[in-house]
Structure formats: structure tokens, C-alpha cells
Amino acid sequence: MTDITRDVLIVGAGAAGLTAANELRKAGLSVAVLEARDRVGGRLWTDDVDGAMLEIGGQWVSPDQQALIDTIAELGLETFSRYREGDSVYVGADGVAKRFTGEMFPVSAATESAIAEITERLDAMVAEIDPDRPWAHPRAEEWDSVSWDAWLRAQTDDDEAVRNLAFATGSAMLTKPTHAFSLLQSLLMAASAGSYSNLVDADFILDKRVVGGLQQVPLLLAERIGDDLYLNSPVRTLEWGDDGVVAHADGGLTVRARQAILAHAPVLYSRISFVPALPRRQHQLHQHLSMGFVIKVHAVYDRPFWREQGLSGTAFSPYELSHEAYDNTNHGDERGTLVGFVSDRNADGVFELSAEERRERILESLSHYYGPEAKDPVVYYESDWGSEEWTRGAYAASFDLGGLHRYGADLRTAVGPIRFACSDMAGAGYQHVDGAIRMGRLVAGQIVESVGS
Ligand code: FDA
């Protein structure tokens, strides 16, 4: 049995929790970070799979993600650019792979003009959205009451245009079917990256990676926490009141603290028994958030063979099982790695198959972009975050239709001594590591201020 007392208890050693812990320590407060897993990083995880270094969770950094960029620099980590020389590939409704450069897919002139017009409309709407307060927009209720799919289909009859516009926030970001979330949720996703155009620009949103993997961010942050980090310690019960909190974790660990930060995905709040129970508002709002679902597929080859054909590795198709794929070769690696994504209903579908059939179907889809050689990787791995008990999906949580304007404003509201921080409630950097760091800093700042006053 271990019974310790600290100023602040932090539940979760992901980017958000570890950022908060370091900020609090800098301000002279003592912390205990309790992590359910046997490792730090949460959705950041670099591992060796059959001799290949794979980034199983988050990896890319975009140029607007200043909080993450600053953290990477402060930790002395090096970045490198995603390989992007040569042609991208698009597979349209006819199933034919077409090469293209630039941002516009090689579609008919009519489809291109529909995509361009609606993109302009979306950029104008996104410019009006404050990513920290999307519910404050005068049309928030209206925009939160119509699904992303229904709104797009009301703009044009061109199915290929709708599919291409839809997947930027659908399959590629919120990783839910486009009828399952609202236009407002989609605008928030785009506003968190600065604009809809930024979000669809792979060279922007998937710009850089960290040499050695992005998990080094939480690993290095955790080193600074030292013995105040407790792995294999899922918090099961949290007693709370005016005097603070008492947390009971596995292994007989009890932590007493004046304040607490729950730094994990909101879908996991209900895994903790709160004593007394959380208020009605939190009981309700937490039920309207759910994780998206995407399989990140890693295929490693003896060489980046697609580069020999003048291909960048960047590939898209709203008709393919793997709706997007990229060159994901590690820094300085002779071997070539492709990463593909299988999202929402497609992910449900392939998990109905045996592992062998699933691999075959997914590699078949990649071969439509890169040719038959794509079917024979030397290492193949599927990141399946849906079966991770302490995450339960990927990439992050979002509101159901109508939930954002109804509950969003209370997502970050403290309950007594308990505060909430996670990428899934960020404005800028929403659903990204940058957002996790921003939320960690925000909540740590609030605690320091409250202690000071
Ligand atoms: P995170 O979920 O990382 O951390 C929470 C921690 O709390 C976990 O370690 C968990 O085990 C722990 N925990 C939960 N319940 C607990 C309990 N009761 N007691 C103790 N501990 C508990 N982002 C990006 O910027 N670029 C990218 O390229 C990608 N790509 C990407 C791919 C994939 C496959 C995934 C899954 C995710 C991404 N992301 C991403 C998203 C990014 O990884 C994610 O937004 C952040 O890492 C989330 O960090 P947090 O600290 O908020 O939560």
C-alpha cells in the first residue's frame, strides 16, 4: 500500500497530462501522474514491429501547431519532412488511377468547379468560427442540426465532389460516417487547423515528423517527472470535495491532492467511480461524445519502389478501402514504408474478416495506387486503437449530431477540484498532439492562478 500527498493529481501520462505536470512543477507545485498503461504517451507510441520502427499512433506535425513545435524544439528533437517529390495518385469513380500534382484531384471540369466553389464557401464559414467557442457562432444551432453529408449534398448534385469534400473531415479526421456528425463539428475541425483549405492540404497538415518518432515528446517529458510518475496505475475511484481529491488506483496506490486533472479521452471518464457522482450536466454531456475509428496500416518494403515510378506516395480516393495513403519512410531508412488509412464503416467491415483476408483486401487497395508490388511488404502491421482499453478508438472524440452546440461549452468546465485536459477538447490543434499540449498548459495555468489567489 502506498499513500502519498501532492498538490496536484494528474490522471494520464499522454501529451496533455505530462505537459501539465511539467508546467505545474515549474511553478513550484508537487504532482503525481498516474498512468493506466505500462508506458507513457497514450496515443503516441513508437514501437519495433518485426524489425521496423513504426509510429503506431500520432506522428505528423503541421506548421501552425506552434505549441507542439515549441515543445519539440525545447526537448531538442529533430524533425524531417514527409517525402513528397513526384506525382500524387487519385482513384476516381471509374476505378482508374490518375496521376496529379498540386491540390486539386484530377476530376472533370464540372466536379473541379463544384469542389472549388464549395471550398471557398467553407473557408468563409470557417473564418467565422472561433475554434475555442464554436457554439458561440450565431448560426451554431442551425449548423449543428444538419449532418455534414446532408449539408454538402444540399450544395451540389455532384456525387464525386461531395465525396471528395466530405472525406477531409470525415474519413480523414473525425473518422466517423459523414451522416453521424454535424456541419458545425466539421467547421470546428477545419477551424482548429486554420481553414478548410489547410485541412485538405496534405503538405500542410502532414508536413513533418520527428526523427525517432513523436513518442519521444512524452518520453522526454516523463523523464523530467521522475519518480512522480506511476505506471500500471489506472485510477479506479476518485473521491472529491471542497478539500480536494483522493484517488485510488490499482496496486494499492492512494493519492491525496488539492486539485486533479483528468488528462485522458473523455470517453474514459465513466471508467472512474466518482464519489460523490459527477453533476447531471457532466453525466449528460459525456454521453454525447464518442471516439472515431480508423485503422492505420503500415507496410514496409525492401525499398521505396514507388519513388522509382516518379510517385510521391501521396494517394487519395473516396472510393477506395484505404481512402488515403502516404510515403512514411523513416528518416535515413533504406527501406520504404507506406502508411494507409481505413476509416469508420470500412474499418468496421474489414474487422468482420479474418486477419489474412483483411491484410489481402487492404494491400489490394494500396496496389490500386502503387501497382502490384504494394501487395508484398516485408513487414505489415495494423494499428488498431479500437481494441486498446485505455483509448477505445482513433484519432479522438467528437460530438454526435447536435451535441456540440448543446454541451461543448461545458466540456472544459471544472467540477469542484477536478479539471479536464485532452486533445479531444482543444480548439486550435483539436484532435492533435498540439491541442493536447495546449490543453495541458491551459489547465496548469488555471491551477497555478487559483493557488496564487
Ligand atoms: P492520450 O489518450 O494520448 O493520453 C491519455 C492517457 O491517459 C493514456 O496514456 C491513457 O492510458 C491514460 N488513462 C486513461 N484513463 C486512465 C485512468 N483511469 N487512470 C490512469 N490513466 C488513464 N495527432 C497529431 O498531432 N498528428 C498525427 O499524425 C496524429 N495521428 C494519429 C494517428 C493515430 C492512429 C492516433 C490514435 C492518433 C493520432 N493523432 C495524431 C492524435 C494524437 O495522438 C492525440 O490527439 C494525442 O496524442 C492525445 O493526447 P492526450 O494526452 O490528450 O491523450
Coordinates of N, CA and C and ligand atoms in Angstrom, one line a residue, residues 10-18 33-45 55-62 65 68 205-206 208-209 214 218 230 232-236 249 262-265 268-269 271-272 291 294-296 298 341 383-385 388-391 393-396 421-425 429-437 439, ligand 1:
I10 N -2.6 14.1 -11.4 CA -2.8 14.1 -12.9 C -3.1 12.6 -13.3
V11 N -4.2 12.4 -14.0 CA -4.6 11.1 -14.4 C -4.3 11.0 -15.9
G12 N -3.3 10.2 -16.3 CA -3.0 10.1 -17.7 C -1.6 10.7 -18.0
A13 N -0.7 9.8 -18.6 CA 0.6 10.3 -19.0 C 0.7 10.4 -20.5
G14 N -0.3 11.0 -21.1 CA -0.2 11.4 -22.5 C 0.4 12.8 -22.6
A15 N 0.4 13.3 -23.8 CA 1.0 14.7 -24.1 C 0.3 15.7 -23.2
A16 N -1.0 15.6 -23.0 CA -1.7 16.7 -22.2 C -1.3 16.6 -20.7
G17 N -1.3 15.4 -20.1 CA -1.0 15.2 -18.7 C 0.4 15.5 -18.4
L18 N 1.4 15.1 -19.3 CA 2.8 15.3 -19.0 C 3.1 16.8 -19.2
V33 N 1.6 11.8 -11.3 CA 1.0 11.4 -12.6 C 0.7 9.9 -12.5
L34 N -0.6 9.6 -12.6 CA -0.9 8.1 -12.6 C -1.3 7.7 -14.0
E35 N -0.7 6.7 -14.5 CA -0.9 6.2 -15.9 C -1.4 4.7 -15.8
A36 N -2.5 4.5 -16.5 CA -3.0 3.1 -16.5 C -2.1 2.1 -17.2
R37 N -1.5 2.5 -18.3 CA -0.7 1.6 -19.1 C 0.7 1.4 -18.5
D38 N 1.5 0.5 -19.1 CA 2.8 0.2 -18.7 C 3.8 1.1 -19.4
R39 N 3.3 2.1 -20.1 CA 4.2 3.0 -20.8 C 3.6 4.4 -20.8
V40 N 4.4 5.4 -21.1 CA 3.8 6.8 -21.3 C 3.5 7.0 -22.7
G41 N 2.7 8.1 -23.0 CA 2.5 8.6 -24.4 C 1.1 8.4 -24.8
G42 N 0.3 7.5 -24.2 CA -1.1 7.3 -24.7 C -1.2 7.1 -26.2
R43 N -1.8 8.0 -26.9 CA -1.9 7.8 -28.4 C -0.6 8.1 -29.1
L44 N 0.4 8.3 -28.4 CA 1.8 8.4 -29.1 C 2.6 7.2 -28.7
W45 N 3.0 6.4 -29.7 CA 3.6 5.2 -29.4 C 4.4 4.7 -30.6
E55 N 5.4 4.2 -36.1 CA 4.7 5.1 -35.3 C 3.3 4.7 -35.3
I56 N 2.9 4.0 -34.2 CA 1.6 3.3 -34.2 C 0.5 4.3 -34.0
G57 N 0.8 5.4 -33.3 CA -0.2 6.4 -33.1 C 0.1 7.7 -33.9
G58 N 0.0 8.8 -33.2 CA 0.2 10.1 -33.9 C 1.7 10.3 -34.3
Q59 N 1.9 11.1 -35.4 CA 3.2 11.3 -35.9 C 3.5 12.6 -36.6
W60 N 2.5 13.2 -37.3 CA 2.8 14.3 -38.1 C 2.6 15.6 -37.3
V61 N 3.4 16.6 -37.8 CA 3.4 17.9 -37.2 C 3.1 18.9 -38.3
S62 N 2.2 19.9 -38.2 CA 1.9 20.8 -39.2 C 2.4 22.2 -38.8
Q65 N 1.1 24.3 -35.8 CA 1.0 23.7 -34.5 C 2.1 24.2 -33.5
L68 N 3.2 22.5 -30.2 CA 3.9 21.2 -30.4 C 5.3 21.5 -30.9
I205 N -0.9 19.7 -43.5 CA -1.4 19.0 -42.3 C -0.5 17.9 -42.0
L206 N 0.2 17.3 -43.0 CA 1.1 16.2 -42.8 C 2.5 16.6 -43.2
K208 N 5.6 17.5 -41.2 CA 6.9 17.0 -40.7 C 6.7 15.8 -39.7
R209 N 7.8 15.1 -39.5 CA 7.8 14.0 -38.5 C 9.0 14.3 -37.6
L214 N 7.5 10.5 -32.7 CA 6.8 11.6 -31.9 C 6.6 11.2 -30.4
P218 N 6.4 12.7 -25.2 CA 6.0 12.3 -23.9 C 7.1 11.6 -23.1
Y230 N 3.7 7.2 -12.0 CA 3.3 5.9 -11.6 C 2.7 5.1 -12.8
N232 N 1.2 1.6 -14.7 CA 0.3 0.5 -14.3 C -0.6 0.9 -13.2
S233 N -1.0 2.1 -13.2 CA -1.8 2.6 -12.1 C -3.1 3.3 -12.5
P234 N -4.0 2.5 -13.1 CA -5.3 3.1 -13.5 C -6.1 3.6 -12.3
V235 N -6.6 4.8 -12.4 CA -7.4 5.3 -11.3 C -8.8 4.7 -11.4
R236 N -9.2 4.1 -10.3 CA -10.5 3.4 -10.3 C -11.6 4.2 -9.6
A249 N -5.9 3.9 -7.0 CA -5.5 3.3 -8.2 C -5.1 1.8 -7.9
L262 N -8.0 15.4 -15.0 CA -8.2 14.2 -15.8 C -7.7 14.4 -17.2
A263 N -6.6 13.8 -17.6 CA -5.9 14.1 -18.8 C -6.0 12.9 -19.8
H264 N -7.2 12.5 -20.0 CA -7.4 11.4 -21.0 C -8.7 11.6 -21.8
A265 N -8.9 10.7 -22.7 CA -10.0 10.9 -23.6 C -11.3 10.9 -22.8
L268 N -13.5 8.0 -21.5 CA -13.0 7.1 -20.4 C -13.3 7.7 -19.0
Y269 N -14.0 8.8 -18.9 CA -14.4 9.3 -17.6 C -15.2 8.3 -16.9
R271 N -15.1 5.3 -16.8 CA -14.4 4.2 -16.2 C -14.0 4.4 -14.7
I272 N -14.1 5.7 -14.3 CA -13.8 6.0 -12.9 C -15.0 6.2 -12.1
M291 N -15.6 8.2 -29.7 CA -14.3 8.1 -30.5 C -14.6 7.8 -31.9
V294 N -10.4 4.4 -36.9 CA -9.6 4.3 -38.1 C -8.5 3.3 -37.9
I295 N -8.2 2.5 -38.9 CA -7.0 1.6 -38.8 C -5.9 2.3 -39.5
K296 N -4.7 2.4 -38.9 CA -3.5 3.0 -39.5 C -2.7 1.7 -40.0
H298 N 0.5 0.0 -41.8 CA 1.9 0.2 -42.1 C 2.4 -1.0 -42.9
F341 N -4.8 4.4 -44.5 CA -5.8 4.5 -43.5 C -7.1 3.9 -44.0
S383 N -2.5 -0.7 -36.9 CA -2.7 -0.1 -35.6 C -4.2 -0.1 -35.3
D384 N -4.6 -0.8 -34.3 CA -6.0 -1.0 -34.0 C -6.3 -0.4 -32.6
W385 N -6.5 0.9 -32.6 CA -6.8 1.6 -31.3 C -8.1 1.3 -30.7
E388 N -7.8 -1.0 -27.9 CA -7.0 -0.5 -26.7 C -7.9 -0.1 -25.6
E389 N -7.9 -0.8 -24.5 CA -8.8 -0.4 -23.4 C -8.7 1.0 -23.0
W390 N -7.5 1.6 -23.0 CA -7.4 2.9 -22.4 C -7.4 4.0 -23.5
T391 N -7.9 3.7 -24.7 CA -8.2 4.7 -25.7 C -9.5 4.5 -26.4
G393 N -10.5 3.9 -29.6 CA -10.8 4.4 -30.9 C -9.7 5.3 -31.4
A394 N -9.8 5.9 -32.6 CA -8.8 6.8 -33.1 C -9.5 7.7 -34.1
Y395 N -9.1 8.9 -34.3 CA -8.0 9.5 -33.6 C -8.4 10.1 -32.2
A396 N -9.7 10.5 -32.1 CA -10.1 11.2 -30.9 C -11.6 11.2 -30.8
A421 N -8.4 18.0 -19.3 CA -7.4 18.4 -20.3 C -7.2 17.2 -21.3
C422 N -7.3 17.5 -22.6 CA -7.1 16.4 -23.5 C -7.2 17.0 -24.9
S423 N -6.5 16.4 -25.9 CA -6.6 16.9 -27.3 C -8.0 16.9 -27.8
D424 N -8.9 16.1 -27.2 CA -10.3 16.0 -27.7 C -11.2 17.1 -27.3
M425 N -10.6 18.1 -26.5 CA -11.4 19.3 -26.1 C -10.7 20.5 -26.5
G429 N -5.6 22.9 -32.8 CA -4.9 21.6 -32.5 C -5.9 20.5 -32.1
Y430 N -7.2 20.8 -32.2 CA -8.2 19.8 -31.8 C -7.9 18.4 -32.4
Q431 N -7.9 17.4 -31.6 CA -7.7 16.0 -32.1 C -6.2 15.8 -32.4
H432 N -5.4 16.7 -32.1 CA -3.9 16.6 -32.4 C -3.1 16.8 -31.1
V433 N -1.8 16.4 -31.2 CA -0.9 16.5 -30.1 C -0.8 17.9 -29.7
D434 N -0.8 18.8 -30.7 CA -0.7 20.3 -30.4 C -1.8 20.7 -29.5
G435 N -3.0 20.2 -29.7 CA -4.1 20.5 -28.9 C -4.0 20.0 -27.5
A436 N -3.4 18.7 -27.4 CA -3.2 18.1 -26.1 C -2.3 19.0 -25.3
I437 N -1.2 19.5 -25.9 CA -0.2 20.3 -25.2 C -0.9 21.6 -24.8
M439 N -4.0 22.2 -24.1 CA -4.9 21.9 -23.0 C -4.2 21.7 -21.7
Ligands
FDA1 P1 -3.9 10.3 -24.7 O1 -5.0 9.5 -25.0 O2 -2.7 10.3 -25.5 O3 -3.4 10.1 -23.2 C1 -4.3 9.8 -22.1 C2 -3.6 8.8 -21.2 O4 -4.4 8.6 -20.1 C3 -3.3 7.5 -21.8 O5 -1.9 7.1 -21.6 C4 -4.2 6.5 -21.0 O6 -3.6 5.2 -20.9 C5 -4.3 7.2 -19.7 N1 -5.6 6.9 -18.9 C6 -6.8 6.8 -19.4 N2 -7.7 6.5 -18.4 C7 -6.9 6.4 -17.2 C8 -7.2 6.1 -15.9 N3 -8.4 5.9 -15.4 N4 -6.1 6.1 -15.0 C9 -4.9 6.3 -15.4 N5 -4.5 6.6 -16.7 C10 -5.6 6.7 -17.6 N6 -2.0 13.7 -33.8 C11 -1.2 14.5 -34.4 O7 -0.9 15.6 -34.0 N7 -0.6 14.1 -35.6 C12 -0.8 12.8 -36.1 O8 -0.3 12.4 -37.2 C13 -1.8 12.0 -35.5 N8 -2.1 10.8 -36.0 C14 -2.7 9.9 -35.1 C15 -2.8 8.5 -35.5 C16 -3.4 7.6 -34.7 C17 -3.5 6.2 -35.1 C18 -3.9 8.0 -33.4 C19 -4.5 7.1 -32.4 C20 -3.9 9.4 -33.0 C21 -3.3 10.3 -33.9 N9 -3.2 11.6 -33.5 C22 -2.3 12.5 -34.2 C23 -3.9 12.2 -32.3 C24 -2.9 12.3 -31.1 O9 -2.1 11.2 -31.0 C25 -3.8 12.6 -29.9 O10 -4.6 13.6 -30.1 C26 -2.9 12.9 -28.7 O11 -1.8 12.1 -28.6 C27 -3.8 12.8 -27.4 O12 -3.0 13.2 -26.3 P2 -3.8 13.3 -24.9 O13 -2.7 13.4 -23.8 O14 -4.8 14.3 -24.9 O15 -4.5 11.8 -24.6

